[in-house]
Short mmCIF file of C-alpha atoms in Angstrom, two decimals:
data_model
loop_
_atom_site.label_atom_id
_atom_site.label_comp_id
_atom_site.label_asym_id
_atom_site.label_seq_id
_atom_site.Cartn_x
_atom_site.Cartn_y
_atom_site.Cartn_z
CA MET A 1 -17.72 67.94 -52.76
CA SER A 2 -14.78 67.93 -50.38
CA GLU A 3 -14.40 65.07 -47.92
CA ILE A 4 -14.53 67.46 -44.99
CA THR A 5 -18.23 68.14 -45.65
CA ASN A 6 -18.96 64.45 -45.08
CA ARG A 7 -17.46 64.42 -41.60
CA PRO A 8 -19.37 65.22 -38.44
CA LYS A 9 -18.40 68.55 -36.94
CA LEU A 10 -16.04 68.19 -34.00
CA SER A 11 -16.86 69.68 -30.64
CA GLU A 12 -15.18 73.04 -30.20
CA LYS A 13 -15.13 74.11 -26.52
CA GLY A 14 -11.98 76.14 -27.00
CA LEU A 15 -10.30 73.77 -29.47
CA LEU A 16 -9.44 74.15 -33.13
CA THR A 17 -11.58 72.36 -35.69
CA PRO A 18 -11.40 72.35 -39.49
CA HIS A 19 -14.57 74.44 -39.51
CA ASN A 20 -13.57 77.29 -37.18
CA CYS A 21 -10.15 78.52 -38.29
CA VAL A 22 -8.17 80.05 -41.13
CA VAL A 23 -4.47 79.32 -41.69
CA THR A 24 -1.94 81.90 -42.85
CA LEU A 25 1.63 81.21 -43.92
CA ILE A 26 3.70 84.39 -44.00
CA ASP A 27 6.99 85.06 -45.79
CA LEU A 28 8.07 81.48 -46.41
CA GLN A 29 10.73 82.75 -48.79
CA PRO A 30 14.41 81.89 -49.34
CA GLN A 31 15.97 85.11 -48.09
CA MET A 32 13.92 84.98 -44.90
CA LEU A 33 15.05 81.40 -44.24
CA PHE A 34 18.69 82.35 -44.82
CA GLY A 35 18.57 84.57 -41.74
CA VAL A 36 17.22 81.88 -39.38
CA THR A 37 19.76 80.63 -36.84
CA ASN A 38 17.70 79.48 -33.85
CA PHE A 39 16.28 76.32 -35.38
CA ASP A 40 17.26 73.78 -38.02
CA ARG A 41 16.15 75.27 -41.34
CA GLN A 42 15.37 71.98 -43.02
CA SER A 43 13.08 71.15 -40.09
CA ILE A 44 11.27 74.46 -40.59
CA ILE A 45 10.64 73.57 -44.23
CA ASN A 46 9.46 70.09 -43.22
CA ASN A 47 7.12 71.35 -40.50
CA ASN A 48 5.55 73.99 -42.74
CA LEU A 49 5.06 71.40 -45.45
CA ALA A 50 3.32 69.05 -43.00
CA LEU A 51 1.07 71.90 -41.87
CA ALA A 52 0.31 72.94 -45.45
CA LYS A 53 -0.61 69.40 -46.45
CA ALA A 54 -2.90 69.08 -43.42
CA VAL A 55 -4.61 72.32 -44.46
CA LYS A 56 -5.23 70.76 -47.87
CA VAL A 57 -6.51 67.51 -46.38
CA PHE A 58 -9.04 69.26 -44.14
CA ASP A 59 -10.02 71.84 -46.77
CA ILE A 60 -9.26 74.78 -44.47
CA PRO A 61 -9.08 78.33 -45.85
CA VAL A 62 -5.47 79.42 -46.29
CA VAL A 63 -3.90 82.82 -46.89
CA LEU A 64 -0.35 82.92 -48.25
CA SER A 65 1.60 86.16 -48.11
CA THR A 66 5.03 87.28 -49.26
CA VAL A 67 7.14 90.40 -48.81
CA GLU A 68 9.32 92.16 -51.40
CA THR A 69 9.51 89.07 -53.60
CA LYS A 70 11.38 90.62 -56.53
CA SER A 71 13.65 93.03 -54.71
CA PHE A 72 14.81 90.95 -51.75
CA SER A 73 13.06 87.85 -50.41
CA GLY A 74 12.48 85.63 -53.44
CA ASN A 75 9.48 83.48 -54.33
CA VAL A 76 7.50 81.42 -51.86
CA TRP A 77 9.22 78.06 -51.34
CA PRO A 78 8.35 75.75 -54.25
CA GLN A 79 7.45 72.96 -51.79
CA ILE A 80 4.67 75.14 -50.37
CA GLN A 81 3.53 76.41 -53.76
CA ALA A 82 3.22 72.80 -54.92
CA VAL A 83 0.64 72.14 -52.17
CA PHE A 84 -1.38 75.18 -53.28
CA PRO A 85 -0.57 75.41 -56.99
CA ASP A 86 -3.38 77.82 -57.82
CA ARG A 87 -2.93 80.08 -54.79
CA VAL A 88 -1.25 83.42 -55.53
CA PRO A 89 0.42 84.82 -52.39
CA ILE A 90 -0.59 88.31 -51.30
CA GLU A 91 2.44 90.48 -52.00
CA ARG A 92 3.32 93.18 -49.46
CA SER A 93 5.89 95.85 -48.82
CA SER A 94 5.03 96.00 -45.12
CA MET A 95 6.82 93.85 -42.56
CA ASN A 96 3.55 93.63 -40.62
CA SER A 97 0.91 91.76 -42.62
CA TRP A 98 -1.82 93.40 -40.56
CA ASP A 99 -0.81 96.74 -42.09
CA ASP A 100 -1.72 95.38 -45.53
CA ARG A 101 -5.40 95.85 -46.34
CA ASN A 102 -5.44 93.01 -48.88
CA PHE A 103 -4.11 90.57 -46.28
CA VAL A 104 -6.62 91.63 -43.64
CA ALA A 105 -9.43 91.51 -46.23
CA ALA A 106 -8.47 87.94 -47.14
CA ILE A 107 -8.67 86.89 -43.50
CA GLU A 108 -11.99 88.71 -43.02
CA LYS A 109 -13.45 87.09 -46.15
CA THR A 110 -13.22 83.65 -44.52
CA GLY A 111 -15.52 84.76 -41.71
CA ARG A 112 -13.40 82.87 -39.19
CA LYS A 113 -12.10 84.36 -35.95
CA LYS A 114 -9.40 81.80 -35.13
CA ILE A 115 -6.13 82.25 -37.03
CA VAL A 116 -3.46 79.55 -37.19
CA LEU A 117 -0.35 81.53 -38.08
CA ALA A 118 3.19 80.58 -39.10
CA GLY A 119 5.98 82.52 -40.74
CA LEU A 120 9.44 84.05 -40.76
CA TRP A 121 10.74 85.85 -38.76
CA THR A 122 9.09 85.33 -35.38
CA GLU A 123 10.00 88.72 -33.91
CA THR A 124 8.56 90.73 -36.80
CA CYS A 125 6.43 89.02 -39.43
CA VAL A 126 4.84 86.71 -36.85
CA ALA A 127 4.69 88.84 -33.70
CA LEU A 128 3.37 92.08 -35.20
CA PRO A 129 0.31 90.69 -37.05
CA THR A 130 -0.43 88.35 -34.15
CA ILE A 131 -0.59 91.19 -31.63
CA GLN A 132 -2.73 93.39 -33.86
CA ALA A 133 -5.07 90.57 -34.90
CA ILE A 134 -5.68 89.80 -31.23
CA HIS A 135 -6.34 93.50 -30.65
CA ASP A 136 -8.96 93.33 -33.43
CA GLY A 137 -10.78 90.44 -31.79
CA TYR A 138 -9.13 87.39 -33.35
CA GLU A 139 -7.80 84.36 -31.52
CA VAL A 140 -4.32 83.50 -32.81
CA TYR A 141 -2.47 80.19 -32.61
CA VAL A 142 1.23 80.57 -33.45
CA VAL A 143 2.71 77.37 -34.91
CA GLU A 144 6.08 77.71 -33.22
CA ASP A 145 7.98 74.90 -34.93
CA CYS A 146 7.09 76.46 -38.30
CA CYS A 147 8.66 79.78 -37.29
CA GLY A 148 12.28 80.87 -37.00
CA ASP A 149 14.33 83.95 -36.20
CA VAL A 150 17.78 85.49 -36.41
CA SER A 151 18.74 84.27 -32.93
CA GLN A 152 17.39 82.14 -30.11
CA LEU A 153 16.90 85.26 -28.01
CA ALA A 154 14.91 86.96 -30.76
CA HIS A 155 12.63 83.95 -31.17
CA GLU A 156 12.12 83.41 -27.45
CA ASN A 157 11.37 87.09 -26.80
CA ALA A 158 8.90 87.11 -29.69
CA MET A 159 7.09 84.03 -28.36
CA LYS A 160 6.94 85.56 -24.87
CA ARG A 161 5.51 88.73 -26.36
CA VAL A 162 2.75 87.04 -28.36
CA ILE A 163 1.83 84.73 -25.48
CA GLN A 164 1.58 87.74 -23.15
CA ALA A 165 -0.71 89.32 -25.75
CA GLY A 166 -2.93 86.23 -25.65
CA ALA A 167 -1.67 83.99 -28.47
CA LYS A 168 -1.64 80.22 -28.09
CA PRO A 169 1.62 78.39 -28.97
CA VAL A 170 1.12 75.16 -30.93
CA THR A 171 3.11 72.88 -33.25
CA SER A 172 2.39 71.59 -36.73
CA LEU A 173 1.71 68.08 -35.40
CA SER A 174 -0.48 69.24 -32.52
CA VAL A 175 -2.62 71.30 -34.90
CA MET A 176 -3.01 68.42 -37.33
CA LEU A 177 -4.04 66.00 -34.59
CA GLU A 178 -6.45 68.57 -33.14
CA TRP A 179 -8.12 68.78 -36.55
CA GLN A 180 -8.29 64.97 -36.88
CA ARG A 181 -9.26 64.40 -33.21
CA ASP A 182 -10.77 60.94 -33.74
CA TRP A 183 -9.14 58.09 -35.66
CA ALA A 184 -12.64 56.85 -36.47
CA ASN A 185 -12.96 59.82 -38.85
CA ARG A 186 -11.91 57.70 -41.82
CA GLY A 187 -12.44 60.39 -44.45
CA THR A 188 -9.10 61.96 -43.57
CA TYR A 189 -7.34 59.11 -41.76
CA ASP A 190 -5.26 57.76 -44.64
CA ALA A 191 -4.21 61.23 -45.78
CA ILE A 192 -3.09 62.15 -42.26
CA MET A 193 -1.13 58.92 -41.97
CA ASP A 194 0.56 59.77 -45.26
CA ILE A 195 1.68 63.13 -43.81
CA VAL A 196 2.86 61.42 -40.64
CA LYS A 197 4.93 58.87 -42.56
CA ASN A 198 6.48 61.56 -44.76
CA HIS A 199 7.12 64.32 -42.25
CA CYS A 200 6.91 63.13 -38.64
CA GLY A 201 10.19 61.29 -38.14
CA ALA A 202 10.11 58.53 -35.53
CA TYR A 203 6.33 58.76 -35.27
CA GLY A 204 6.08 58.08 -38.99
CA MET A 205 8.50 55.17 -38.78
CA GLY A 206 6.45 53.78 -35.89
CA VAL A 207 3.31 53.93 -38.01
CA GLU A 208 5.07 52.18 -40.90
CA TYR A 209 6.37 49.49 -38.53
CA ALA A 210 2.94 48.91 -36.99
CA TYR A 211 1.27 48.71 -40.39
CA THR A 212 3.72 46.21 -41.84
CA MET A 213 5.05 44.15 -38.91
CA VAL A 214 1.97 44.07 -36.66
CA HIS A 215 -0.97 44.34 -39.04
CA GLY A 216 0.61 42.71 -42.09
CA ALA A 217 -0.09 45.61 -44.43
CA PRO A 218 2.07 46.05 -47.52
CA ALA A 219 4.99 48.44 -47.20
CA THR A 220 4.44 52.03 -48.24
CA ARG A 221 5.43 52.60 -51.85
CA PHE A 222 6.90 55.98 -52.70
CA PRO A 223 7.25 57.24 -56.27
CA GLU A 224 10.41 55.99 -57.95
CA TYR A 225 13.23 58.50 -57.85
CA ILE A 226 14.04 59.70 -61.37
CA VAL A 227 17.41 61.37 -61.82
CA PRO A 228 16.75 64.84 -63.27
CA ALA A 229 17.90 65.40 -66.80
CA THR A 230 20.95 67.55 -67.28
CA VAL A 231 20.03 71.18 -67.88
CA PRO A 232 22.34 73.24 -70.10
CA ALA A 233 24.37 75.78 -68.11
CA HIS A 234 23.08 79.34 -68.15
CA LYS A 235 25.19 81.71 -70.19
#
C-alpha cells in the first residue's frame, strides 16, 4: 500500500491534490535541451527532477513521452528515467502529443481531468497539447520553470498563448507544496524535505540550517561520492 492512501484527502476547491491530477513530462531529451536558450539548462534539469521526485512521493499517475528518439532527440534524460525506472516513455513522431492516440489514451486511462504538464519546447511540445487538451475539457497546469524554448520571445509568447487558452502557470515548487499543503501530513513530510534539500537551493539550505542549528538534528548525510572506474575508450 502506498503512503498516499493513508493520508486524508485534501480539500480541492480549485486546487491541485495528489488525488485529482495526472502529470506528463514531454520530450525531456538531450537534443531538445540543446536548443534551449531562454533559461539555464541545468536549472531545467533540476526543476524537472524535483517535480518527478514529488510525483513519486505522492504516487501520482505520470505519463512520459518522447519524440523521434533514435533519429534525432535521444533518450529521455537518465536522471528522469532513474526516478521512473520501469516507465517506458510513449514514443511519437508528432510534435503535438495530443495528435498521438497512445498519449491521449494514457491520459484518459487515469480518469483525471487536471493535467500538470512540463516539457520542451514551450512553443510547440508544450503549447500545442495544452491548447487541445483544454479544448477537450481538461484543465492544464503548465510548470513553467520545467519548460524552455529557443528564445525568450518564443517562451514568453507560448506562455501568453496557453494562458489565454485557459492554462494555469505554476512552478515545480509551487506544485509540490500544493500537493503537501499541510506540514502535519507526516506520511510525505520527510520525503518532501529531502527534495527541498537536494533541489531547492537557498530554501533547502535554510531547512538544513534550521534542522541542525535550531533543532539540534544531525546533519544530512549524502551517499559517499565514489569516483567512477575508468572505462576503456570506444574504438
